Amino acid sequence: MSAGAGGPADAAAPRGAGRRDVPTLVARAREGDPRSVARLISMVEDGDPKLAEVAAAFAPYAGRAQVVGLTGSPGVGKSTTTNELVRALRASGRRVGVLAVDPSSPFTGGAILGDRVRMQEHTTDPGVYIRSMSSRGQLGGLAAATPQAVRVLEGAGCDVVLVETVGVGQAEVEIASLADTTLVLLAPGMGDAIQAVKAGILEIADVFVVNKADRPGADATYRDIQGMLSLGERGPGDWRPQVVRATAVRGEGIDDVVAAIEKHRAWLEKSGTLRAVHEKRAAVEVEAIALGTLRARMGNLRDGTALSKLAAQVADGALDPYAAAAALLSELGGRH
């Protein structure tokens, strides 16, 4: 399932055949055909009209993959760590999917999508699928299409899906609602310990990785995080985030990171928390789809007269904004 490589079914099919035929694409994706996986994720990103059909086809495979999120400030080594995690997971025989979210330009909407370039050594591995995704202006460190892209990779047979976030800093907590296990990467000398307290990242991390541990100040960063964790309130049996050191550029400490991930997975299963995590993820996903539908309907209303009439009444003081919003929602409820 290597990124960019084609399967035999593509060579045999007529040019363009099956490109938008959902059952065919899903069947090929289930067989590990990377082109079909790529087309399905593109449909997700583009909001294709057949997206509901895609989601229905992959629904039976939901929750089969272990979803691991990686977040942290720019420059802490997320891509290098992701690359090394892929290597370690493949060594244990697991199929791995990678969704690397890159920031998009606020001017052109484009993105560099450089993470796939940095992971080139895995692109010929049939057990790895790597996809760079543009955030397209989405806040929170993920692209709006990320949850559905995870579903595609689950359906395509990935055992583990690594989701690398943009790295936008203090607001980047959305990954916690998507991942089973969230890794927060820190690096010495970047003020990350203080930022973690300010941002509330302390609450979303299941595993802290002090990367670039060969640099001066790594021990101090390690102690700072341990100190902050000791101040947190936890009940009996609650998970205590692990703190591990690594130097990803040398491949050092990656086995410890994998061990911490597996320890958290074991706790999720033993405590019964994994089911709650999956339900929370589904709730966020359903809410996002519903809100997206409402926004689309709002856009349609802007082309009509209802919203403009209500806005004029509010501007004139004839109507308060809450009453106008209620009237607008009533109008939306009448449209299907």
PDB file of N, CA and C in Angstrom, residues 71 176 181-185 200-209 225 229 239-242 264:
ATOM      1  N   THR A  71       1.764  15.916  18.166  1.00  0.00           N
ATOM      2  CA  THR A  71       1.643  17.356  18.116  1.00  0.00           C
ATOM      3  C   THR A  71       2.801  17.995  18.875  1.00  0.00           C
ATOM      4  N   ALA A 176      -6.633  15.630  20.246  1.00  0.00           N
ATOM      5  CA  ALA A 176      -7.050  14.792  21.375  1.00  0.00           C
ATOM      6  C   ALA A 176      -8.416  14.167  21.143  1.00  0.00           C
ATOM      7  N   THR A 181      -4.303   7.757  21.299  1.00  0.00           N
ATOM      8  CA  THR A 181      -3.152   8.144  22.110  1.00  0.00           C
ATOM      9  C   THR A 181      -2.540   9.396  21.511  1.00  0.00           C
ATOM     10  N   THR A 182      -2.345  10.421  22.336  1.00  0.00           N
ATOM     11  CA  THR A 182      -1.780  11.686  21.869  1.00  0.00           C
ATOM     12  C   THR A 182      -0.379  11.867  22.411  1.00  0.00           C
ATOM     13  N   LEU A 183       0.570  12.057  21.488  1.00  0.00           N
ATOM     14  CA  LEU A 183       1.954  12.350  21.855  1.00  0.00           C
ATOM     15  C   LEU A 183       2.197  13.846  21.736  1.00  0.00           C
ATOM     16  N   VAL A 184       2.713  14.455  22.782  1.00  0.00           N
ATOM     17  CA  VAL A 184       3.120  15.854  22.728  1.00  0.00           C
ATOM     18  C   VAL A 184       4.639  15.892  22.749  1.00  0.00           C
ATOM     19  N   LEU A 185       5.222  16.420  21.667  1.00  0.00           N
ATOM     20  CA  LEU A 185       6.674  16.492  21.560  1.00  0.00           C
ATOM     21  C   LEU A 185       7.179  17.825  22.085  1.00  0.00           C
ATOM     22  N   GLY A 200      -2.703  24.404  28.076  1.00  0.00           N
ATOM     23  CA  GLY A 200      -3.568  23.305  28.461  1.00  0.00           C
ATOM     24  C   GLY A 200      -3.168  22.021  27.762  1.00  0.00           C
ATOM     25  N   ILE A 201      -2.014  22.028  27.095  1.00  0.00           N
ATOM     26  CA  ILE A 201      -1.549  20.818  26.413  1.00  0.00           C
ATOM     27  C   ILE A 201      -1.256  19.718  27.418  1.00  0.00           C
ATOM     28  N   LEU A 202      -0.989  20.113  28.653  1.00  0.00           N
ATOM     29  CA  LEU A 202      -0.755  19.134  29.705  1.00  0.00           C
ATOM     30  C   LEU A 202      -1.925  18.170  29.820  1.00  0.00           C
ATOM     31  N   GLU A 203      -3.132  18.681  29.571  1.00  0.00           N
ATOM     32  CA  GLU A 203      -4.323  17.851  29.717  1.00  0.00           C
ATOM     33  C   GLU A 203      -4.548  16.900  28.547  1.00  0.00           C
ATOM     34  N   ILE A 204      -4.005  17.207  27.372  1.00  0.00           N
ATOM     35  CA  ILE A 204      -4.292  16.344  26.220  1.00  0.00           C
ATOM     36  C   ILE A 204      -3.233  15.286  25.990  1.00  0.00           C
ATOM     37  N   ALA A 205      -2.064  15.417  26.626  1.00  0.00           N
ATOM     38  CA  ALA A 205      -0.966  14.493  26.359  1.00  0.00           C
ATOM     39  C   ALA A 205      -1.157  13.181  27.110  1.00  0.00           C
ATOM     40  N   ASP A 206      -1.057  12.092  26.376  1.00  0.00           N
ATOM     41  CA  ASP A 206      -0.984  10.770  26.995  1.00  0.00           C
ATOM     42  C   ASP A 206       0.474  10.358  27.173  1.00  0.00           C
ATOM     43  N   VAL A 207       1.309  10.859  26.263  1.00  0.00           N
ATOM     44  CA  VAL A 207       2.750  10.599  26.324  1.00  0.00           C
ATOM     45  C   VAL A 207       3.479  11.884  25.960  1.00  0.00           C
ATOM     46  N   PHE A 208       4.413  12.286  26.793  1.00  0.00           N
ATOM     47  CA  PHE A 208       5.306  13.397  26.472  1.00  0.00           C
ATOM     48  C   PHE A 208       6.603  12.815  25.930  1.00  0.00           C
ATOM     49  N   VAL A 209       7.066  13.358  24.816  1.00  0.00           N
ATOM     50  CA  VAL A 209       8.342  12.940  24.253  1.00  0.00           C
ATOM     51  C   VAL A 209       9.288  14.135  24.275  1.00  0.00           C
ATOM     52  N   ILE A 225       8.489  18.717  33.167  1.00  0.00           N
ATOM     53  CA  ILE A 225       7.257  18.011  32.821  1.00  0.00           C
ATOM     54  C   ILE A 225       6.863  17.053  33.938  1.00  0.00           C
ATOM     55  N   LEU A 229       3.377  17.169  36.108  1.00  0.00           N
ATOM     56  CA  LEU A 229       2.498  16.004  36.216  1.00  0.00           C
ATOM     57  C   LEU A 229       2.220  15.655  37.667  1.00  0.00           C
ATOM     58  N   TRP A 239      -4.970   7.289  34.202  1.00  0.00           N
ATOM     59  CA  TRP A 239      -3.721   7.236  33.451  1.00  0.00           C
ATOM     60  C   TRP A 239      -2.801   8.374  33.859  1.00  0.00           C
ATOM     61  N   ARG A 240      -1.548   8.050  34.127  1.00  0.00           N
ATOM     62  CA  ARG A 240      -0.533   9.076  34.365  1.00  0.00           C
ATOM     63  C   ARG A 240       0.331   9.173  33.123  1.00  0.00           C
ATOM     64  N   PRO A 241       0.331  10.327  32.450  1.00  0.00           N
ATOM     65  CA  PRO A 241       1.113  10.454  31.216  1.00  0.00           C
ATOM     66  C   PRO A 241       2.568  10.039  31.401  1.00  0.00           C
ATOM     67  N   GLN A 242       3.048   9.322  30.401  1.00  0.00           N
ATOM     68  CA  GLN A 242       4.445   8.889  30.404  1.00  0.00           C
ATOM     69  C   GLN A 242       5.326  10.009  29.856  1.00  0.00           C
ATOM     70  N   HIS A 264      -0.153   2.708  27.027  1.00  0.00           N
ATOM     71  CA  HIS A 264      -1.394   3.475  27.077  1.00  0.00           C
ATOM     72  C   HIS A 264      -2.532   2.705  26.422  1.00  0.00           C
TER      73      HIS A 264
END
